[in-house]
Amino acid sequence: MKPVQPDEVLAAVVGSTPLSRGELTKKVWDYIKAKGLQDEKKKTLINADAALKAVFGGKEQVTMFEMTKLISGHVK
């Protein structure tokens, strides 16, 4: 897959080097798991910390599917 460039907001989560979409998704999930941001009761929800809140457009919580759409807006 062709590498995509994360913008400055997303780079705070995954780093600033170009990544394939698959690598990008893996790094976001690694971040979520490392920080314990997946909702305990409903696993399809992601709770935002300060860095992810910026990626999520200020939202406190998003679904996995919404997260994918929001991340796409932060790559070039």
PQR file with spaces between the fields and no chain letter, atoms N, CA, C, O and H, PARSE charges and radii, in Angstrom:
ATOM       1  N    MET     1       0.832   -1.196    0.000 -0.4000 1.5000
ATOM       2  CA   MET     1       0.000    0.000    0.000 -0.0000 2.0000
ATOM       3  C    MET     1       0.871    1.252    0.000  0.5500 1.7000
ATOM       4  O    MET     1       1.967    1.270    0.560 -0.5500 1.4000
ATOM       5  N    LYS     2       0.362    2.282   -0.633 -0.4000 1.5000
ATOM       6  CA   LYS     2       1.068    3.555   -0.709 -0.0000 2.0000
ATOM       7  C    LYS     2       1.073    4.216    0.669  0.5500 1.7000
ATOM       8  O    LYS     2       0.028    4.307    1.313 -0.5500 1.4000
ATOM       9  H    LYS     2      -0.528    2.267   -1.089  0.4000 1.0000
ATOM      10  N    PRO     3       2.235    4.677    1.126 -0.5600 1.5000
ATOM      11  CA   PRO     3       2.290    5.350    2.431  0.2800 2.0000
ATOM      12  C    PRO     3       1.504    6.661    2.437  0.5500 1.7000
ATOM      13  O    PRO     3       1.434    7.364    1.429 -0.5500 1.4000
ATOM      14  N    VAL     4       0.922    6.971    3.581 -0.4000 1.5000
ATOM      15  CA   VAL     4       0.233    8.245    3.776 -0.0000 2.0000
ATOM      16  C    VAL     4       0.974    9.021    4.854  0.5500 1.7000
ATOM      17  O    VAL     4       1.617    8.436    5.725 -0.5500 1.4000
ATOM      18  H    VAL     4       0.979    6.400    4.400  0.4000 1.0000
ATOM      19  N    GLN     5       0.877   10.331    4.787 -0.4000 1.5000
ATOM      20  CA   GLN     5       1.575   11.209    5.730 -0.0000 2.0000
ATOM      21  C    GLN     5       0.601   11.712    6.792  0.5500 1.7000
ATOM      22  O    GLN     5      -0.341   12.433    6.465 -0.5500 1.4000
ATOM      23  H    GLN     5       0.355   10.806    4.080  0.4000 1.0000
ATOM      24  N    PRO     6       0.812   11.340    8.079 -0.5600 1.5000
ATOM      25  CA   PRO     6      -0.047   11.887    9.142  0.2800 2.0000
ATOM      26  C    PRO     6       0.185   13.392    9.286  0.5500 1.7000
ATOM      27  O    PRO     6       1.314   13.867    9.171 -0.5500 1.4000
ATOM      28  N    ASP     7      -0.904   14.143    9.541 -0.4000 1.5000
ATOM      29  CA   ASP     7      -0.736   15.573    9.808 -0.0000 2.0000
ATOM      30  C    ASP     7      -0.207   15.746   11.231  0.5500 1.7000
ATOM      31  O    ASP     7       0.010   14.759   11.934 -0.5500 1.4000
ATOM      32  H    ASP     7      -1.821   13.757    9.635  0.4000 1.0000
ATOM      33  N    GLU     8       0.003   16.994   11.659 -0.4000 1.5000
ATOM      34  CA   GLU     8       0.606   17.264   12.971 -0.0000 2.0000
ATOM      35  C    GLU     8      -0.230   16.719   14.120  0.5500 1.7000
ATOM      36  O    GLU     8       0.322   16.243   15.112 -0.5500 1.4000
ATOM      37  H    GLU     8      -0.172   17.795   11.088  0.4000 1.0000
ATOM      38  N    VAL     9      -1.552   16.781   14.002 -0.4000 1.5000
ATOM      39  CA   VAL     9      -2.448   16.317   15.069 -0.0000 2.0000
ATOM      40  C    VAL     9      -2.321   14.807   15.245  0.5500 1.7000
ATOM      41  O    VAL     9      -2.160   14.324   16.366 -0.5500 1.4000
ATOM      42  H    VAL     9      -2.001   17.167   13.196  0.4000 1.0000
ATOM      43  N    LEU    10      -2.390   14.066   14.154 -0.4000 1.5000
ATOM      44  CA   LEU    10      -2.283   12.609   14.211 -0.0000 2.0000
ATOM      45  C    LEU    10      -0.861   12.166   14.534  0.5500 1.7000
ATOM      46  O    LEU    10      -0.665   11.118   15.149 -0.5500 1.4000
ATOM      47  H    LEU    10      -2.520   14.458   13.243  0.4000 1.0000
ATOM      48  N    ALA    11       0.125   12.946   14.130 -0.4000 1.5000
ATOM      49  CA   ALA    11       1.529   12.612   14.406 -0.0000 2.0000
ATOM      50  C    ALA    11       1.812   12.543   15.906  0.5500 1.7000
ATOM      51  O    ALA    11       2.734   11.843   16.326 -0.5500 1.4000
ATOM      52  H    ALA    11      -0.034   13.798   13.630  0.4000 1.0000
ATOM      53  N    ALA    12       1.034   13.254   16.716 -0.4000 1.5000
ATOM      54  CA   ALA    12       1.197   13.194   18.169 -0.0000 2.0000
ATOM      55  C    ALA    12       0.876   11.793   18.702  0.5500 1.7000
ATOM      56  O    ALA    12       1.319   11.419   19.788 -0.5500 1.4000
ATOM      57  H    ALA    12       0.285   13.822   16.375  0.4000 1.0000
ATOM      58  N    VAL    13       0.107   11.025   17.933 -0.4000 1.5000
ATOM      59  CA   VAL    13      -0.282    9.672   18.340 -0.0000 2.0000
ATOM      60  C    VAL    13       0.592    8.615   17.668  0.5500 1.7000
ATOM      61  O    VAL    13       1.039    7.679   18.331 -0.5500 1.4000
ATOM      62  H    VAL    13      -0.253   11.328   17.050  0.4000 1.0000
ATOM      63  N    VAL    14       0.843    8.747   16.364 -0.4000 1.5000
ATOM      64  CA   VAL    14       1.512    7.686   15.605 -0.0000 2.0000
ATOM      65  C    VAL    14       2.920    8.036   15.120  0.5500 1.7000
ATOM      66  O    VAL    14       3.598    7.181   14.551 -0.5500 1.4000
ATOM      67  H    VAL    14       0.480    9.508   15.826  0.4000 1.0000
ATOM      68  N    GLY    15       3.365    9.251   15.328 -0.4000 1.5000
ATOM      69  CA   GLY    15       4.663    9.673   14.814 -0.0000 2.0000
ATOM      70  C    GLY    15       4.497   10.361   13.464  0.5500 1.7000
ATOM      71  O    GLY    15       3.424   10.311   12.861 -0.5500 1.4000
ATOM      72  H    GLY    15       2.814    9.947   15.790  0.4000 1.0000
ATOM      73  N    SER    16       5.555   10.999   12.996 -0.4000 1.5000
ATOM      74  CA   SER    16       5.439   11.833   11.804 -0.0000 2.0000
ATOM      75  C    SER    16       5.935   11.172   10.524  0.5500 1.7000
ATOM      76  O    SER    16       5.906   11.803    9.468 -0.5500 1.4000
ATOM      77  H    SER    16       6.426   11.039   13.485  0.4000 1.0000
ATOM      78  N    THR    17       6.390    9.919   10.584 -0.4000 1.5000
ATOM      79  CA   THR    17       6.877    9.267    9.373 -0.0000 2.0000
ATOM      80  C    THR    17       5.714    8.717    8.552  0.5500 1.7000
ATOM      81  O    THR    17       4.702    8.305    9.117 -0.5500 1.4000
ATOM      82  H    THR    17       6.413    9.406   11.442  0.4000 1.0000
ATOM      83  N    PRO    18       5.847    8.706    7.234 -0.5600 1.5000
ATOM      84  CA   PRO    18       4.788    8.139    6.388  0.2800 2.0000
ATOM      85  C    PRO    18       4.584    6.646    6.680  0.5500 1.7000
ATOM      86  O    PRO    18       5.548    5.905    6.875 -0.5500 1.4000
ATOM      87  N    LEU    19       3.324    6.222    6.707 -0.4000 1.5000
ATOM      88  CA   LEU    19       2.959    4.836    7.006 -0.0000 2.0000
ATOM      89  C    LEU    19       1.898    4.363    6.025  0.5500 1.7000
ATOM      90  O    LEU    19       1.145    5.166    5.475 -0.5500 1.4000
ATOM      91  H    LEU    19       2.542    6.823    6.549  0.4000 1.0000
ATOM      92  N    SER    20       1.845    3.042    5.808 -0.4000 1.5000
ATOM      93  CA   SER    20       0.718    2.514    5.036 -0.0000 2.0000
ATOM      94  C    SER    20      -0.514    2.626    5.927  0.5500 1.7000
ATOM      95  O    SER    20      -0.386    2.770    7.143 -0.5500 1.4000
ATOM      96  H    SER    20       2.458    2.389    6.255  0.4000 1.0000
ATOM      97  N    ARG    21      -1.683    2.563    5.346 -0.4000 1.5000
ATOM      98  CA   ARG    21      -2.914    2.655    6.152 -0.0000 2.0000
ATOM      99  C    ARG    21      -2.992    1.538    7.188  0.5500 1.7000
ATOM     100  O    ARG    21      -3.473    1.754    8.300 -0.5500 1.4000
ATOM     101  H    ARG    21      -1.787    2.446    4.358  0.4000 1.0000
ATOM     102  N    GLY    22      -2.525    0.351    6.828 -0.4000 1.5000
ATOM     103  CA   GLY    22      -2.516   -0.770    7.764 -0.0000 2.0000
ATOM     104  C    GLY    22      -1.618   -0.506    8.959  0.5500 1.7000
ATOM     105  O    GLY    22      -2.005   -0.762   10.099 -0.5500 1.4000
ATOM     106  H    GLY    22      -2.135    0.176    5.924  0.4000 1.0000
ATOM     107  N    GLU    23      -0.403    0.012    8.701 -0.4000 1.5000
ATOM     108  CA   GLU    23       0.526    0.348    9.788 -0.0000 2.0000
ATOM     109  C    GLU    23      -0.038    1.469   10.648  0.5500 1.7000
ATOM     110  O    GLU    23       0.102    1.455   11.871 -0.5500 1.4000
ATOM     111  H    GLU    23      -0.088    0.220    7.775  0.4000 1.0000
ATOM     112  N    LEU    24      -0.677    2.438   10.002 -0.4000 1.5000
ATOM     113  CA   LEU    24      -1.276    3.563   10.712 -0.0000 2.0000
ATOM     114  C    LEU    24      -2.347    3.067   11.689  0.5500 1.7000
ATOM     115  O    LEU    24      -2.372    3.460   12.856 -0.5500 1.4000
ATOM     116  H    LEU    24      -0.791    2.448    9.009  0.4000 1.0000
ATOM     117  N    THR    25      -3.232    2.196   11.187 -0.4000 1.5000
ATOM     118  CA   THR    25      -4.289    1.641   12.025 -0.0000 2.0000
ATOM     119  C    THR    25      -3.704    0.852   13.185  0.5500 1.7000
ATOM     120  O    THR    25      -4.182    0.955   14.314 -0.5500 1.4000
ATOM     121  H    THR    25      -3.212    1.877   10.240  0.4000 1.0000
ATOM     122  N    LYS    26      -2.665    0.058   12.909 -0.4000 1.5000
ATOM     123  CA   LYS    26      -2.022   -0.730   13.966 -0.0000 2.0000
ATOM     124  C    LYS    26      -1.435    0.180   15.045  0.5500 1.7000
ATOM     125  O    LYS    26      -1.587   -0.085   16.238 -0.5500 1.4000
ATOM     126  H    LYS    26      -2.277   -0.026   11.991  0.4000 1.0000
ATOM     127  N    LYS    27      -0.765    1.252   14.621 -0.4000 1.5000
ATOM     128  CA   LYS    27      -0.168    2.175   15.601 -0.0000 2.0000
ATOM     129  C    LYS    27      -1.227    2.867   16.450  0.5500 1.7000
ATOM     130  O    LYS    27      -1.024    3.070   17.647 -0.5500 1.4000
ATOM     131  H    LYS    27      -0.642    1.467   13.652  0.4000 1.0000
ATOM     132  N    VAL    28      -2.355    3.232   15.844 -0.4000 1.5000
ATOM     133  CA   VAL    28      -3.442    3.855   16.608 -0.0000 2.0000
ATOM     134  C    VAL    28      -3.966    2.859   17.638  0.5500 1.7000
ATOM     135  O    VAL    28      -4.178    3.223   18.794 -0.5500 1.4000
ATOM     136  H    VAL    28      -2.520    3.068   14.872  0.4000 1.0000
ATOM     137  N    TRP    29      -4.176    1.612   17.236 -0.4000 1.5000
ATOM     138  CA   TRP    29      -4.663    0.590   18.165 -0.0000 2.0000
ATOM     139  C    TRP    29      -3.642    0.285   19.260  0.5500 1.7000
ATOM     140  O    TRP    29      -4.016    0.077   20.414 -0.5500 1.4000
ATOM     141  H    TRP    29      -4.003    1.316   16.297  0.4000 1.0000
ATOM     142  N    ASP    30      -2.360    0.256   18.908 -0.4000 1.5000
ATOM     143  CA   ASP    30      -1.321    0.059   19.928 -0.0000 2.0000
ATOM     144  C    ASP    30      -1.399    1.173   20.976  0.5500 1.7000
ATOM     145  O    ASP    30      -1.274    0.919   22.174 -0.5500 1.4000
ATOM     146  H    ASP    30      -2.056    0.425   17.970  0.4000 1.0000
ATOM     147  N    TYR    31      -1.604    2.401   20.511 -0.4000 1.5000
ATOM     148  CA   TYR    31      -1.723    3.558   21.407 -0.0000 2.0000
ATOM     149  C    TYR    31      -2.947    3.412   22.312  0.5500 1.7000
ATOM     150  O    TYR    31      -2.860    3.624   23.521 -0.5500 1.4000
ATOM     151  H    TYR    31      -1.705    2.606   19.538  0.4000 1.0000
ATOM     152  N    ILE    32      -4.086    3.048   21.720 -0.4000 1.5000
ATOM     153  CA   ILE    32      -5.327    2.887   22.484 -0.0000 2.0000
ATOM     154  C    ILE    32      -5.170    1.810   23.553  0.5500 1.7000
ATOM     155  O    ILE    32      -5.588    1.999   24.696 -0.5500 1.4000
ATOM     156  H    ILE    32      -4.156    2.875   20.738  0.4000 1.0000
ATOM     157  N    LYS    33      -4.574    0.694   23.186 -0.4000 1.5000
ATOM     158  CA   LYS    33      -4.388   -0.408   24.137 -0.0000 2.0000
ATOM     159  C    LYS    33      -3.385   -0.043   25.228  0.5500 1.7000
ATOM     160  O    LYS    33      -3.604   -0.356   26.398 -0.5500 1.4000
ATOM     161  H    LYS    33      -4.235    0.541   22.258  0.4000 1.0000
ATOM     162  N    ALA    34      -2.302    0.606   24.862 -0.4000 1.5000
ATOM     163  CA   ALA    34      -1.274    0.991   25.835 -0.0000 2.0000
ATOM     164  C    ALA    34      -1.824    1.966   26.878  0.5500 1.7000
ATOM     165  O    ALA    34      -1.434    1.928   28.045 -0.5500 1.4000
ATOM     166  H    ALA    34      -2.124    0.860   23.912  0.4000 1.0000
ATOM     167  N    LYS    35      -2.728    2.832   26.445 -0.4000 1.5000
ATOM     168  CA   LYS    35      -3.302    3.836   27.347 -0.0000 2.0000
ATOM     169  C    LYS    35      -4.607    3.370   27.995  0.5500 1.7000
ATOM     170  O    LYS    35      -5.167    4.084   28.828 -0.5500 1.4000
ATOM     171  H    LYS    35      -3.045    2.863   25.497  0.4000 1.0000
ATOM     172  N    GLY    36      -5.098    2.183   27.625 -0.4000 1.5000
ATOM     173  CA   GLY    36      -6.349    1.663   28.193 -0.0000 2.0000
ATOM     174  C    GLY    36      -7.561    2.508   27.826  0.5500 1.7000
ATOM     175  O    GLY    36      -8.401    2.785   28.682 -0.5500 1.4000
ATOM     176  H    GLY    36      -4.643    1.603   26.949  0.4000 1.0000
ATOM     177  N    LEU    37      -7.663    2.920   26.567 -0.4000 1.5000
ATOM     178  CA   LEU    37      -8.719    3.836   26.143 -0.0000 2.0000
ATOM     179  C    LEU    37      -9.947    3.156   25.542  0.5500 1.7000
ATOM     180  O    LEU    37     -10.930    3.822   25.214 -0.5500 1.4000
ATOM     181  H    LEU    37      -6.980    2.695   25.872  0.4000 1.0000
ATOM     182  N    GLN    38      -9.892    1.835   25.397 -0.4000 1.5000
ATOM     183  CA   GLN    38     -11.076    1.129   24.897 -0.0000 2.0000
ATOM     184  C    GLN    38     -12.061    1.013   26.058  0.5500 1.7000
ATOM     185  O    GLN    38     -11.683    0.626   27.163 -0.5500 1.4000
ATOM     186  H    GLN    38      -9.094    1.294   25.663  0.4000 1.0000
ATOM     187  N    ASP    39     -13.321    1.351   25.803 -0.4000 1.5000
ATOM     188  CA   ASP    39     -14.338    1.330   26.851 -0.0000 2.0000
ATOM     189  C    ASP    39     -14.475   -0.076   27.432  0.5500 1.7000
ATOM     190  O    ASP    39     -14.531   -1.054   26.687 -0.5500 1.4000
ATOM     191  H    ASP    39     -13.628    1.666   24.905  0.4000 1.0000
ATOM     192  N    GLU    40     -14.529   -0.178   28.762 -0.4000 1.5000
ATOM     193  CA   GLU    40     -14.609   -1.475   29.442 -0.0000 2.0000
ATOM     194  C    GLU    40     -15.936   -2.183   29.194  0.5500 1.7000
ATOM     195  O    GLU    40     -15.964   -3.398   29.001 -0.5500 1.4000
ATOM     196  H    GLU    40     -14.484    0.616   29.368  0.4000 1.0000
ATOM     197  N    LYS    41     -17.033   -1.435   29.197 -0.4000 1.5000
ATOM     198  CA   LYS    41     -18.361   -2.036   29.071 -0.0000 2.0000
ATOM     199  C    LYS    41     -18.744   -2.305   27.621  0.5500 1.7000
ATOM     200  O    LYS    41     -19.258   -3.375   27.294 -0.5500 1.4000
ATOM     201  H    LYS    41     -17.011   -0.448   29.353  0.4000 1.0000
ATOM     202  N    LYS    42     -18.494   -1.342   26.769 -0.4000 1.5000
ATOM     203  CA   LYS    42     -18.851   -1.485   25.358 -0.0000 2.0000
ATOM     204  C    LYS    42     -17.573   -1.352   24.539  0.5500 1.7000
ATOM     205  O    LYS    42     -17.103   -0.244   24.281 -0.5500 1.4000
ATOM     206  H    LYS    42     -18.077   -0.473   27.035  0.4000 1.0000
ATOM     207  N    LYS    43     -17.018   -2.485   24.135 -0.4000 1.5000
ATOM     208  CA   LYS    43     -15.696   -2.542   23.495 -0.0000 2.0000
ATOM     209  C    LYS    43     -15.620   -1.821   22.150  0.5500 1.7000
ATOM     210  O    LYS    43     -14.521   -1.561   21.660 -0.5500 1.4000
ATOM     211  H    LYS    43     -17.400   -3.385   24.344  0.4000 1.0000
ATOM     212  N    THR    44     -16.756   -1.494   21.547 -0.4000 1.5000
ATOM     213  CA   THR    44     -16.722   -0.787   20.263 -0.0000 2.0000
ATOM     214  C    THR    44     -16.527    0.717   20.437  0.5500 1.7000
ATOM     215  O    THR    44     -16.434    1.442   19.446 -0.5500 1.4000
ATOM     216  H    THR    44     -17.649   -1.705   21.945  0.4000 1.0000
ATOM     217  N    LEU    45     -16.463    1.194   21.674 -0.4000 1.5000
ATOM     218  CA   LEU    45     -16.264    2.618   21.938 -0.0000 2.0000
ATOM     219  C    LEU    45     -14.821    2.898   22.355  0.5500 1.7000
ATOM     220  O    LEU    45     -14.199    2.115   23.073 -0.5500 1.4000
ATOM     221  H    LEU    45     -16.538    0.605   22.478  0.4000 1.0000
ATOM     222  N    ILE    46     -14.314    4.019   21.893 -0.4000 1.5000
ATOM     223  CA   ILE    46     -12.971    4.466   22.237 -0.0000 2.0000
ATOM     224  C    ILE    46     -13.101    5.773   23.011  0.5500 1.7000
ATOM     225  O    ILE    46     -13.727    6.722   22.540 -0.5500 1.4000
ATOM     226  H    ILE    46     -14.819    4.655   21.309  0.4000 1.0000
ATOM     227  N    ASN    47     -12.502    5.815   24.205 -0.4000 1.5000
ATOM     228  CA   ASN    47     -12.487    7.023   25.031 -0.0000 2.0000
ATOM     229  C    ASN    47     -11.243    7.828   24.665  0.5500 1.7000
ATOM     230  O    ASN    47     -10.154    7.265   24.551 -0.5500 1.4000
ATOM     231  H    ASN    47     -11.993    5.044   24.587  0.4000 1.0000
ATOM     232  N    ALA    48     -11.391    9.116   24.482 -0.4000 1.5000
ATOM     233  CA   ALA    48     -10.284    9.955   24.032 -0.0000 2.0000
ATOM     234  C    ALA    48      -9.492   10.530   25.196  0.5500 1.7000
ATOM     235  O    ALA    48     -10.062   11.000   26.182 -0.5500 1.4000
ATOM     236  H    ALA    48     -12.276    9.573   24.575  0.4000 1.0000
ATOM     237  N    ASP    49      -8.160   10.486   25.066 -0.4000 1.5000
ATOM     238  CA   ASP    49      -7.305   11.281   25.946 -0.0000 2.0000
ATOM     239  C    ASP    49      -7.057   12.594   25.195  0.5500 1.7000
ATOM     240  O    ASP    49      -7.679   12.831   24.160 -0.5500 1.4000
ATOM     241  H    ASP    49      -7.698   10.105   24.266  0.4000 1.0000
ATOM     242  N    ALA    50      -6.173   13.436   25.691 -0.4000 1.5000
ATOM     243  CA   ALA    50      -5.965   14.749   25.071 -0.0000 2.0000
ATOM     244  C    ALA    50      -5.524   14.641   23.602  0.5500 1.7000
ATOM     245  O    ALA    50      -6.021   15.381   22.753 -0.5500 1.4000
ATOM     246  H    ALA    50      -5.668   13.242   26.532  0.4000 1.0000
ATOM     247  N    ALA    51      -4.596   13.724   23.302 -0.4000 1.5000
ATOM     248  CA   ALA    51      -4.092   13.596   21.930 -0.0000 2.0000
ATOM     249  C    ALA    51      -5.179   13.076   20.988  0.5500 1.7000
ATOM     250  O    ALA    51      -5.337   13.590   19.880 -0.5500 1.4000
ATOM     251  H    ALA    51      -4.193   13.123   23.992  0.4000 1.0000
ATOM     252  N    LEU    52      -5.924   12.062   21.422 -0.4000 1.5000
ATOM     253  CA   LEU    52      -6.977   11.517   20.565 -0.0000 2.0000
ATOM     254  C    LEU    52      -8.161   12.470   20.445  0.5500 1.7000
ATOM     255  O    LEU    52      -8.840   12.489   19.419 -0.5500 1.4000
ATOM     256  H    LEU    52      -5.795   11.645   22.322  0.4000 1.0000
ATOM     257  N    LYS    53      -8.409   13.249   21.471 -0.4000 1.5000
ATOM     258  CA   LYS    53      -9.509   14.212   21.416 -0.0000 2.0000
ATOM     259  C    LYS    53      -9.284   15.198   20.261  0.5500 1.7000
ATOM     260  O    LYS    53     -10.228   15.594   19.578 -0.5500 1.4000
ATOM     261  H    LYS    53      -7.857   13.233   22.305  0.4000 1.0000
ATOM     262  N    ALA    54      -8.028   15.584   20.057 -0.4000 1.5000
ATOM     263  CA   ALA    54      -7.695   16.479   18.945 -0.0000 2.0000
ATOM     264  C    ALA    54      -7.949   15.776   17.608  0.5500 1.7000
ATOM     265  O    ALA    54      -8.459   16.387   16.670 -0.5500 1.4000
ATOM     266  H    ALA    54      -7.261   15.263   20.613  0.4000 1.0000
ATOM     267  N    VAL    55      -7.593   14.495   17.526 -0.4000 1.5000
ATOM     268  CA   VAL    55      -7.829   13.716   16.308 -0.0000 2.0000
ATOM     269  C    VAL    55      -9.329   13.541   16.060  0.5500 1.7000
ATOM     270  O    VAL    55      -9.790   13.573   14.919 -0.5500 1.4000
ATOM     271  H    VAL    55      -7.179   13.998   18.288  0.4000 1.0000
ATOM     272  N    PHE    56     -10.079   13.357   17.144 -0.4000 1.5000
ATOM     273  CA   PHE    56     -11.522   13.100   17.056 -0.0000 2.0000
ATOM     274  C    PHE    56     -12.353   14.372   16.954  0.5500 1.7000
ATOM     275  O    PHE    56     -13.576   14.310   17.085 -0.5500 1.4000
ATOM     276  H    PHE    56      -9.705   13.331   18.071  0.4000 1.0000
ATOM     277  N    GLY    57     -11.738   15.502   16.729 -0.4000 1.5000
ATOM     278  CA   GLY    57     -12.477   16.755   16.566 -0.0000 2.0000
ATOM     279  C    GLY    57     -13.130   17.230   17.852  0.5500 1.7000
ATOM     280  O    GLY    57     -14.192   17.853   17.813 -0.5500 1.4000
ATOM     281  H    GLY    57     -10.745   15.552   16.623  0.4000 1.0000
ATOM     282  N    GLY    58     -12.507   16.944   18.998 -0.4000 1.5000
ATOM     283  CA   GLY    58     -13.019   17.407   20.285 -0.0000 2.0000
ATOM     284  C    GLY    58     -13.988   16.453   20.962  0.5500 1.7000
ATOM     285  O    GLY    58     -14.456   16.734   22.065 -0.5500 1.4000
ATOM     286  H    GLY    58     -11.644   16.438   19.030  0.4000 1.0000
ATOM     287  N    LYS    59     -14.295   15.333   20.328 -0.4000 1.5000
ATOM     288  CA   LYS    59     -15.239   14.381   20.924 -0.0000 2.0000
ATOM     289  C    LYS    59     -14.560   13.574   22.033  0.5500 1.7000
ATOM     290  O    LYS    59     -13.399   13.186   21.912 -0.5500 1.4000
ATOM     291  H    LYS    59     -13.914   15.105   19.432  0.4000 1.0000
ATOM     292  N    GLU    60     -15.304   13.331   23.112 -0.4000 1.5000
ATOM     293  CA   GLU    60     -14.799   12.552   24.249 -0.0000 2.0000
ATOM     294  C    GLU    60     -14.763   11.059   23.954  0.5500 1.7000
ATOM     295  O    GLU    60     -13.905   10.338   24.464 -0.5500 1.4000
ATOM     296  H    GLU    60     -16.248   13.647   23.210  0.4000 1.0000
ATOM     297  N    GLN    61     -15.716   10.591   23.113 -0.4000 1.5000
ATOM     298  CA   GLN    61     -15.846    9.169   22.838 -0.0000 2.0000
ATOM     299  C    GLN    61     -16.383    8.969   21.431  0.5500 1.7000
ATOM     300  O    GLN    61     -17.285    9.684   20.994 -0.5500 1.4000
ATOM     301  H    GLN    61     -16.413   11.177   22.699  0.4000 1.0000
ATOM     302  N    VAL    62     -15.820    7.982   20.716 -0.4000 1.5000
ATOM     303  CA   VAL    62     -16.281    7.656   19.377 -0.0000 2.0000
ATOM     304  C    VAL    62     -16.352    6.141   19.216  0.5500 1.7000
ATOM     305  O    VAL    62     -15.747    5.399   19.989 -0.5500 1.4000
ATOM     306  H    VAL    62     -15.088    7.401   21.071  0.4000 1.0000
ATOM     307  N    THR    63     -17.099    5.686   18.202 -0.4000 1.5000
ATOM     308  CA   THR    63     -17.127    4.264   17.889 -0.0000 2.0000
ATOM     309  C    THR    63     -15.896    3.925   17.058  0.5500 1.7000
ATOM     310  O    THR    63     -15.245    4.817   16.513 -0.5500 1.4000
ATOM     311  H    THR    63     -17.591    6.290   17.574  0.4000 1.0000
ATOM     312  N    MET    64     -15.578    2.644   16.961 -0.4000 1.5000
ATOM     313  CA   MET    64     -14.437    2.211   16.135 -0.0000 2.0000
ATOM     314  C    MET    64     -14.606    2.668   14.692  0.5500 1.7000
ATOM     315  O    MET    64     -13.644    3.081   14.044 -0.5500 1.4000
ATOM     316  H    MET    64     -16.107    1.919   17.403  0.4000 1.0000
ATOM     317  N    PHE    65     -15.845    2.590   14.195 -0.4000 1.5000
ATOM     318  CA   PHE    65     -16.115    2.936   12.804 -0.0000 2.0000
ATOM     319  C    PHE    65     -15.970    4.443   12.576  0.5500 1.7000
ATOM     320  O    PHE    65     -15.428    4.877   11.559 -0.5500 1.4000
ATOM     321  H    PHE    65     -16.626    2.254   14.721  0.4000 1.0000
ATOM     322  N    GLU    66     -16.455    5.222   13.521 -0.4000 1.5000
ATOM     323  CA   GLU    66     -16.324    6.679   13.430 -0.0000 2.0000
ATOM     324  C    GLU    66     -14.848    7.074   13.525  0.5500 1.7000
ATOM     325  O    GLU    66     -14.402    8.004   12.853 -0.5500 1.4000
ATOM     326  H    GLU    66     -16.895    4.869   14.347  0.4000 1.0000
ATOM     327  N    MET    67     -14.097    6.358   14.366 -0.4000 1.5000
ATOM     328  CA   MET    67     -12.676    6.638   14.538 -0.0000 2.0000
ATOM     329  C    MET    67     -11.936    6.517   13.201  0.5500 1.7000
ATOM     330  O    MET    67     -11.117    7.373   12.867 -0.5500 1.4000
ATOM     331  H    MET    67     -14.460    5.603   14.912  0.4000 1.0000
ATOM     332  N    THR    68     -12.220    5.468   12.444 -0.4000 1.5000
ATOM     333  CA   THR    68     -11.577    5.253   11.150 -0.0000 2.0000
ATOM     334  C    THR    68     -11.835    6.436   10.223  0.5500 1.7000
ATOM     335  O    THR    68     -10.923    6.909    9.545 -0.5500 1.4000
ATOM     336  H    THR    68     -12.885    4.773   12.715  0.4000 1.0000
ATOM     337  N    LYS    69     -13.062    6.904   10.195 -0.4000 1.5000
ATOM     338  CA   LYS    69     -13.432    8.044    9.346 -0.0000 2.0000
ATOM     339  C    LYS    69     -12.696    9.310    9.799  0.5500 1.7000
ATOM     340  O    LYS    69     -12.187   10.061    8.967 -0.5500 1.4000
ATOM     341  H    LYS    69     -13.803    6.519   10.745  0.4000 1.0000
ATOM     342  N    LEU    70     -12.640    9.546   11.102 -0.4000 1.5000
ATOM     343  CA   LEU    70     -11.989   10.745   11.622 -0.0000 2.0000
ATOM     344  C    LEU    70     -10.485   10.723   11.372  0.5500 1.7000
ATOM     345  O    LEU    70      -9.892   11.760   11.074 -0.5500 1.4000
ATOM     346  H    LEU    70     -13.054    8.936   11.778  0.4000 1.0000
ATOM     347  N    ILE    71      -9.867    9.553   11.490 -0.4000 1.5000
ATOM     348  CA   ILE    71      -8.423    9.440   11.236 -0.0000 2.0000
ATOM     349  C    ILE    71      -8.114    9.733    9.770  0.5500 1.7000
ATOM     350  O    ILE    71      -7.092   10.347    9.465 -0.5500 1.4000
ATOM     351  H    ILE    71     -10.350    8.711   11.732  0.4000 1.0000
ATOM     352  N    SER    72      -8.981    9.303    8.870 -0.4000 1.5000
ATOM     353  CA   SER    72      -8.772    9.534    7.437 -0.0000 2.0000
ATOM     354  C    SER    72      -8.658   11.025    7.121  0.5500 1.7000
ATOM     355  O    SER    72      -7.987   11.404    6.161 -0.5500 1.4000
ATOM     356  H    SER    72      -9.811    8.805    9.118  0.4000 1.0000
ATOM     357  N    GLY    73      -9.299   11.861    7.909 -0.4000 1.5000
ATOM     358  CA   GLY    73      -9.226   13.303    7.702 -0.0000 2.0000
ATOM     359  C    GLY    73      -7.904   13.911    8.136  0.5500 1.7000
ATOM     360  O    GLY    73      -7.670   15.101    7.923 -0.5500 1.4000
ATOM     361  H    GLY    73      -9.844   11.554    8.689  0.4000 1.0000
ATOM     362  N    HIS    74      -7.028   13.101    8.748 -0.4000 1.5000
ATOM     363  CA   HIS    74      -5.752   13.611    9.242 -0.0000 2.0000
ATOM     364  C    HIS    74      -4.544   13.039    8.488  0.5500 1.7000
ATOM     365  O    HIS    74      -3.417   13.088    8.982 -0.5500 1.4000
ATOM     366  H    HIS    74      -7.218   12.134    8.921  0.4000 1.0000
ATOM     367  N    VAL    75      -4.787   12.500    7.298 -0.4000 1.5000
ATOM     368  CA   VAL    75      -3.674   11.996    6.490 -0.0000 2.0000
ATOM     369  C    VAL    75      -3.652   12.699    5.142  0.5500 1.7000
ATOM     370  O    VAL    75      -4.685   13.136    4.635 -0.5500 1.4000
ATOM     371  H    VAL    75      -5.702   12.459    6.897  0.4000 1.0000
ATOM     372  N    LYS    76      -2.458   12.799    4.572 -0.4000 1.5000
ATOM     373  CA   LYS    76      -2.285   13.483    3.287 -0.0000 2.0000
ATOM     374  C    LYS    76      -1.873   12.470    2.238  0.5500 1.7000
ATOM     375  O    LYS    76      -1.673   12.829    1.078 -0.5500 1.4000
ATOM     376  H    LYS    76      -1.619   12.443    4.983  0.4000 1.0000
